[in-house]
mmCIF file of C-alpha atoms in Angstrom:
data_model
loop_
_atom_site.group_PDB
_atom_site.id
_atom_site.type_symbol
_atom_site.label_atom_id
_atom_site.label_comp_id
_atom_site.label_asym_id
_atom_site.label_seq_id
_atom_site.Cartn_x
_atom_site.Cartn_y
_atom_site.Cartn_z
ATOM 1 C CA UNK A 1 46.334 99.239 207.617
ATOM 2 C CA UNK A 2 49.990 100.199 207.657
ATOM 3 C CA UNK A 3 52.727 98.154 208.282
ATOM 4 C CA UNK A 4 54.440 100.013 210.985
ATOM 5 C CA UNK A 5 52.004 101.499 213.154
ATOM 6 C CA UNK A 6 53.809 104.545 215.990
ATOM 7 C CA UNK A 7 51.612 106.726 218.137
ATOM 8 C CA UNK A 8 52.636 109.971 216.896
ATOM 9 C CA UNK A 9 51.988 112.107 220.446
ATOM 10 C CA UNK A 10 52.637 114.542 221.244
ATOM 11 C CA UNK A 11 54.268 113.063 224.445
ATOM 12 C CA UNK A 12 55.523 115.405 227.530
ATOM 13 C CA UNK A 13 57.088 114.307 230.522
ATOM 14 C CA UNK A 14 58.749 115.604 233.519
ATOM 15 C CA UNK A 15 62.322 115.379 233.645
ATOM 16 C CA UNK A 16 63.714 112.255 234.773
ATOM 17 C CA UNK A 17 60.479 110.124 233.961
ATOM 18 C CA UNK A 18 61.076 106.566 232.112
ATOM 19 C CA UNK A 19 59.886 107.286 228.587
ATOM 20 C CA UNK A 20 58.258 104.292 227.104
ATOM 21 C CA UNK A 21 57.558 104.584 222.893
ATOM 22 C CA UNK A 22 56.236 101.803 220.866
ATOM 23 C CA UNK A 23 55.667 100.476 217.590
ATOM 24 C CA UNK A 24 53.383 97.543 216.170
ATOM 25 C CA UNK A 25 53.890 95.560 212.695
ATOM 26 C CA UNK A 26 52.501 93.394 210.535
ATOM 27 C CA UNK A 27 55.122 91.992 208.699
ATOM 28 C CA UNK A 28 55.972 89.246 210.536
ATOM 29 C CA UNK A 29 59.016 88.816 208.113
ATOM 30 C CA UNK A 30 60.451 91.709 209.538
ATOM 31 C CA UNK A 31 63.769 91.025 211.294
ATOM 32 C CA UNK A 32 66.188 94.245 211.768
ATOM 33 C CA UNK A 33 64.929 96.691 214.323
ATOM 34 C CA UNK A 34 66.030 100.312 214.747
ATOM 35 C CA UNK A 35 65.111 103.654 216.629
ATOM 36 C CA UNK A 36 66.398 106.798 215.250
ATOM 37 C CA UNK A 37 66.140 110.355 216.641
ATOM 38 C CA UNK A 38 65.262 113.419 215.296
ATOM 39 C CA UNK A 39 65.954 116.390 216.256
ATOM 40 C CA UNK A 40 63.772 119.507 214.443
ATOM 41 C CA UNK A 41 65.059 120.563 211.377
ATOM 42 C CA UNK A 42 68.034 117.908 211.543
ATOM 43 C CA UNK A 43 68.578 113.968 210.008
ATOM 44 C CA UNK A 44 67.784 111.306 211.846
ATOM 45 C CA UNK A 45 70.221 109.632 214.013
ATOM 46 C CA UNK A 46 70.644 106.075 214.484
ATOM 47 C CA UNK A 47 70.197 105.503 218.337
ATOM 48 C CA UNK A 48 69.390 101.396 218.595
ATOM 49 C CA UNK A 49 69.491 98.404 216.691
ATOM 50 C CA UNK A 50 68.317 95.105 217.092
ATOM 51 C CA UNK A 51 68.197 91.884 215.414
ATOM 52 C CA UNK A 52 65.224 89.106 216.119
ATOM 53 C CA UNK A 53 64.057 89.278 219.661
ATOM 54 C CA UNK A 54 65.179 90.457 222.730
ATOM 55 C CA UNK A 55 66.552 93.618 224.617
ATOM 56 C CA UNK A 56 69.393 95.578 224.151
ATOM 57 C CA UNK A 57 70.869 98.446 226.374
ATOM 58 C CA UNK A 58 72.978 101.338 225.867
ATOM 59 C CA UNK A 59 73.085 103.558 228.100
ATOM 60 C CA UNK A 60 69.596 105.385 229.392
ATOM 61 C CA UNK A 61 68.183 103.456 226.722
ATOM 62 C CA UNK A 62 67.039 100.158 226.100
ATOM 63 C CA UNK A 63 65.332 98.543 222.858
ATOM 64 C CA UNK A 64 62.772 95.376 223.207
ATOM 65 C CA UNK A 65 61.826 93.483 220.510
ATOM 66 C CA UNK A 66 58.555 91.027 220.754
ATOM 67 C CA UNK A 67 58.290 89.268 217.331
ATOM 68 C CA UNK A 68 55.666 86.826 218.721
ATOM 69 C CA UNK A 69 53.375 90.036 219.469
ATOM 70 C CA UNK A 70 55.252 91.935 216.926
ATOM 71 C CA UNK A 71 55.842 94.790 218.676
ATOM 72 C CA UNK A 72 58.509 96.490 219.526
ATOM 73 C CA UNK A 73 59.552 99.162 222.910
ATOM 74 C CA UNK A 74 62.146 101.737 223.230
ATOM 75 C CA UNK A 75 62.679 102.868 227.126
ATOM 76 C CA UNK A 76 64.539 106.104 228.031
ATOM 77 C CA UNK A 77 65.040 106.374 231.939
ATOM 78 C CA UNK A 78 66.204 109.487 233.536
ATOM 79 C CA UNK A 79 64.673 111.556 230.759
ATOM 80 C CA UNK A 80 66.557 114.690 230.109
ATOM 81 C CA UNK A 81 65.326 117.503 227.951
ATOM 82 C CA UNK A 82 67.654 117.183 225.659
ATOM 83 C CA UNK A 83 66.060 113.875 224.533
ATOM 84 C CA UNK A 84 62.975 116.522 223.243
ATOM 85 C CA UNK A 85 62.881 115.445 219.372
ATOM 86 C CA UNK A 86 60.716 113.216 217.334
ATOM 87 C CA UNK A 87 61.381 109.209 217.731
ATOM 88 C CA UNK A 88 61.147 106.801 214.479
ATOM 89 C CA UNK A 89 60.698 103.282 214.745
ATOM 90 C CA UNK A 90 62.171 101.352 211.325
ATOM 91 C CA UNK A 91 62.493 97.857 210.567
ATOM 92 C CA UNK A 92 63.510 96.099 207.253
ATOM 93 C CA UNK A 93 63.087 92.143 206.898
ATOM 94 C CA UNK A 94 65.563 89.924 205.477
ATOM 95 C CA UNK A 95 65.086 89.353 201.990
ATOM 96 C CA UNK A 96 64.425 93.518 201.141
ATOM 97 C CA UNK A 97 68.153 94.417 201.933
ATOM 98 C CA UNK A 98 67.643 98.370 201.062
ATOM 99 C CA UNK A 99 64.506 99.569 202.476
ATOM 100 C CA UNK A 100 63.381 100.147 205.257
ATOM 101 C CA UNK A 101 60.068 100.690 206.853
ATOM 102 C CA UNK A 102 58.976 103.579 209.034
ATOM 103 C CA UNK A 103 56.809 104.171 211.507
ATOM 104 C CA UNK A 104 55.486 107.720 211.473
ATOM 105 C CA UNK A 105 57.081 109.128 214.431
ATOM 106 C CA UNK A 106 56.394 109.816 217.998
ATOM 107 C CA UNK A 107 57.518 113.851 219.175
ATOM 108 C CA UNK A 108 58.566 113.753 222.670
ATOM 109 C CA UNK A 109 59.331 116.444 224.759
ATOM 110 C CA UNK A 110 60.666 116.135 228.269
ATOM 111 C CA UNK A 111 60.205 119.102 230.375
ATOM 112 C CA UNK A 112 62.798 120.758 233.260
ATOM 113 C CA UNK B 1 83.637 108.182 212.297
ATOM 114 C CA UNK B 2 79.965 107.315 211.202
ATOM 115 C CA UNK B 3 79.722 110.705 209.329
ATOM 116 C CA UNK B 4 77.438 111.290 206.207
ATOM 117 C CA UNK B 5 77.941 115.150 205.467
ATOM 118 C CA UNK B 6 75.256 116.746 203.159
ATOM 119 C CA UNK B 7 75.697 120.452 201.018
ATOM 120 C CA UNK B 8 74.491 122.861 201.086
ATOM 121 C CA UNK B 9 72.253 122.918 204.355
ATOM 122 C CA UNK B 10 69.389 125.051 203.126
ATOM 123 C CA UNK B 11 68.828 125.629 199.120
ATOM 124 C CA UNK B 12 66.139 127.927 197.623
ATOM 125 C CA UNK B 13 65.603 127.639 194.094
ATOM 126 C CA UNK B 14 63.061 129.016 191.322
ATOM 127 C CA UNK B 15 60.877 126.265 189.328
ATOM 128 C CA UNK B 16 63.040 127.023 186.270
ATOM 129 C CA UNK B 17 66.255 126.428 188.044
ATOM 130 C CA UNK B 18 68.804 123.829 188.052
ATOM 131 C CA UNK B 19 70.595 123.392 191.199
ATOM 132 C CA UNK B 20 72.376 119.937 192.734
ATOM 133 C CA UNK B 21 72.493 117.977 196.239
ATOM 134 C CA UNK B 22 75.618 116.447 197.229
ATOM 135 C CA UNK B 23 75.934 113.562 199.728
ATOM 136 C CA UNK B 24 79.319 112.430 201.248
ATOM 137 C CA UNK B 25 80.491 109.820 203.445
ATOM 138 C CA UNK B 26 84.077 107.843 204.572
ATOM 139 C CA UNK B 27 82.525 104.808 205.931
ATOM 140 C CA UNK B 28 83.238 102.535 203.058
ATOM 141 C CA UNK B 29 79.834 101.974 202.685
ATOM 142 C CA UNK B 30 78.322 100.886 199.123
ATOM 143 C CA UNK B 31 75.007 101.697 199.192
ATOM 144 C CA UNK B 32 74.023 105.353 199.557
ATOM 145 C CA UNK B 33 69.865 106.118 199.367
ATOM 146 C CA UNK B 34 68.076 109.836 198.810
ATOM 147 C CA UNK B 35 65.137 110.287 200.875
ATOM 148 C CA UNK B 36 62.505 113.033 201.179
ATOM 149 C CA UNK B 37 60.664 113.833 204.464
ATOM 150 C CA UNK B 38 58.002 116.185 204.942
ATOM 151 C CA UNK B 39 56.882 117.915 207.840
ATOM 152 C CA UNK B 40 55.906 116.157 210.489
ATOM 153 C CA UNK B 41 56.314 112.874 208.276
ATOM 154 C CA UNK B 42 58.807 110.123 207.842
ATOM 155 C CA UNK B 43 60.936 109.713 205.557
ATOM 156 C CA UNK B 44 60.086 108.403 201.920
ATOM 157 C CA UNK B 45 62.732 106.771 199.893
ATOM 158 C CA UNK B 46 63.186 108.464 196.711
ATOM 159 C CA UNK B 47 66.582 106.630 195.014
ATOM 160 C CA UNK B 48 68.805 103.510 196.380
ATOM 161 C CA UNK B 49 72.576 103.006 194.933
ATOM 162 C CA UNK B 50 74.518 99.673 195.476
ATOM 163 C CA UNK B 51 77.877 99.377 194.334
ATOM 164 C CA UNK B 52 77.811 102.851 193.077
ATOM 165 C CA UNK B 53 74.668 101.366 190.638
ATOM 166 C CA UNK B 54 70.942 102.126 190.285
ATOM 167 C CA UNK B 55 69.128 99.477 192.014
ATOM 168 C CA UNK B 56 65.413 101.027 193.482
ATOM 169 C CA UNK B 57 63.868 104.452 191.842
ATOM 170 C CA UNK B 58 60.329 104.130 193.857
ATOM 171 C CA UNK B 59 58.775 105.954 190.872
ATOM 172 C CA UNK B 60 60.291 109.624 191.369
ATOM 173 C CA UNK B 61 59.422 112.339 189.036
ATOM 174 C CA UNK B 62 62.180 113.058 186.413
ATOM 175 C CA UNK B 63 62.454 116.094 187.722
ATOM 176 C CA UNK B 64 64.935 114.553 190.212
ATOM 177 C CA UNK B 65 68.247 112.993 188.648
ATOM 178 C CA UNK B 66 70.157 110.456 190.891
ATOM 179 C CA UNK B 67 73.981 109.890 190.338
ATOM 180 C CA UNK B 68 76.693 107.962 191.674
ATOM 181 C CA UNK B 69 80.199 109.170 190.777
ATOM 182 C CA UNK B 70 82.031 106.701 193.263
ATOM 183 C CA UNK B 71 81.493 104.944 196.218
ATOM 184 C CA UNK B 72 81.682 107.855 198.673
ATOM 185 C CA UNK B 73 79.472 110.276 196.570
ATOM 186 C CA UNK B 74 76.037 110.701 195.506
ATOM 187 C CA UNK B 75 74.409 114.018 193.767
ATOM 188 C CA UNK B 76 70.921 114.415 193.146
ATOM 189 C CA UNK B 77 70.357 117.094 190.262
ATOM 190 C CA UNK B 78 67.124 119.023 190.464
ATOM 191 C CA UNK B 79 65.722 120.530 187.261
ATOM 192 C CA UNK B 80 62.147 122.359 186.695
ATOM 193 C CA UNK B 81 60.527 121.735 190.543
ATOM 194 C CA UNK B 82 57.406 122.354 191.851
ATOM 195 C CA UNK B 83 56.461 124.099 195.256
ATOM 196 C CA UNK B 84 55.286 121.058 196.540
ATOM 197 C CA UNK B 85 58.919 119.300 195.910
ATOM 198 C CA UNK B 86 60.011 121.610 198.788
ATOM 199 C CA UNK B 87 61.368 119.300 201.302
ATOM 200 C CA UNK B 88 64.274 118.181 203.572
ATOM 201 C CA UNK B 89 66.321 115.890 201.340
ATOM 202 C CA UNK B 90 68.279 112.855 203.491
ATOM 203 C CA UNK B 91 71.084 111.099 202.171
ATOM 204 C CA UNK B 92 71.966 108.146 203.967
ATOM 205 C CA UNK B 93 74.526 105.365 203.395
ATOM 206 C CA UNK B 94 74.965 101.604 204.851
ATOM 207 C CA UNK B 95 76.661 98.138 203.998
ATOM 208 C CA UNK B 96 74.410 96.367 200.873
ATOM 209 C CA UNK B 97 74.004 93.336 203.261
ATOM 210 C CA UNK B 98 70.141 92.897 204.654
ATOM 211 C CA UNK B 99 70.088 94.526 208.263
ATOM 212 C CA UNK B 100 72.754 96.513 207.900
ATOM 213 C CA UNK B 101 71.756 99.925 209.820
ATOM 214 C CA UNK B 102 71.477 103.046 207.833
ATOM 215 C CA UNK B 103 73.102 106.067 208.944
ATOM 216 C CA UNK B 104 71.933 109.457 207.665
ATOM 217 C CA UNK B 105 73.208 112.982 207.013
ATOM 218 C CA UNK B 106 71.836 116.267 208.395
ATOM 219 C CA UNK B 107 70.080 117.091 205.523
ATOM 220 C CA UNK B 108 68.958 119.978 202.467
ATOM 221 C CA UNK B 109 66.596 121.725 203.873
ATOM 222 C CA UNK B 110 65.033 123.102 199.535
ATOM 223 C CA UNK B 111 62.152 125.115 199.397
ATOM 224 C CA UNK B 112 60.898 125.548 195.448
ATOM 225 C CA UNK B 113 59.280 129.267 194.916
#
């Protein structure tokens, strides 16, 4: 079993859906929280970061974090196509303070 | 300005070649990390630096050669690599402190012939 598990899609939605993408661990030692995205052919870019539980929001987006089910939520609302790349899920715990763990990625595409 | 900046952007080299990656960034960070991602994959750590010093090698191939001149620049020297080395090569660079978010450049996009 991996540690970071991420549905890898393909998702497609119609523009201006709420995009919901998710990640399960097993770590439960884990405590950072991130989202990157990833555009084709590009590095990832940091979008969301979260420490412990809770929500944050920025924006269309908004990161959940559920250590007691150890999952963990990103929610994009009023989906636009330029949010079409590939979403990573990575979380470190506290003790490891260089690497991080991925999930393997979930490609969304929003369509006009 | 959360800017890593990675050269060159695309790199095609023979298996008897030597050629080098270079990884830049301004953010004061002190620990810098090479990564390799294959299609449709995420990435892998290959090489973390902290405090411009060696601190995880996750078993990479000597083929690859890490180095840290300062604290804004890391190289990684490629020597003698194999078509299945051909890869987008991240850099990416954060604060050495546990949870500190990692930010990452755009990439070397290296295919080995």
């Amino acid at each position: 079993q991996k540690e970071v598990e991420q549905d890898p899609g393909p998702l497609s939605v119609p523009e201006g859906a709420i995009v919901s993408l998710n990640c399960t661990y097993s770590n439960s030692a884990f405590q950072y929280f991130m989202w990157y995205r990833q555009y084709s052919r590009k590095g990832p870019e940091l979008l969301m970061y979260t420490y412990s539980s809770g929500n944050k929001e920025d924006g269309r987006f908004t990161a959940q974090v559920d250590k007691s089910s150890k999952y963990i939520s990103l929610f994009i609302r009023d989906s636009q196509p330029s949010d079409s790349a590939t979403y990573l899920c990575a979380m470190r715990d506290s003790g490891s303070a260089r690497q991080l763990t991925f999930g393997s990625g979930t490609q969304l595409t929003v369509l006009p | 300005d959360t800017e890593v900046t990675q050269t060159p952007k695309h790199l095609v080299m023979g298996m008897t070649n030597k050629k080098s990656l270079k990884c830049e960034q301004h953010m004061g960070h002190r620990a810098m990390y090479w990564y390799k991602q294959k299609a449709k994959k995420p990435p892998e750590l290959m090489f973390v630096y902290s405090y411009e010093k060696l601190s995880i090698n996750e078993s990479v191939p000597s083929r690859f050669s890490p180095e840290c001149p300062n604290s804004s620049l890391l190289n990684l020297h490629l020597h003698a690599l194999q078509p299945e080395d051909s890869a987008l090569y991240l850099c990416a660079s954060s604060q050495p402190r546990p949870g500190n978010e990692q930010f990452f450049g755009p990439g070397t996009r290296l295919t080995v012939l």
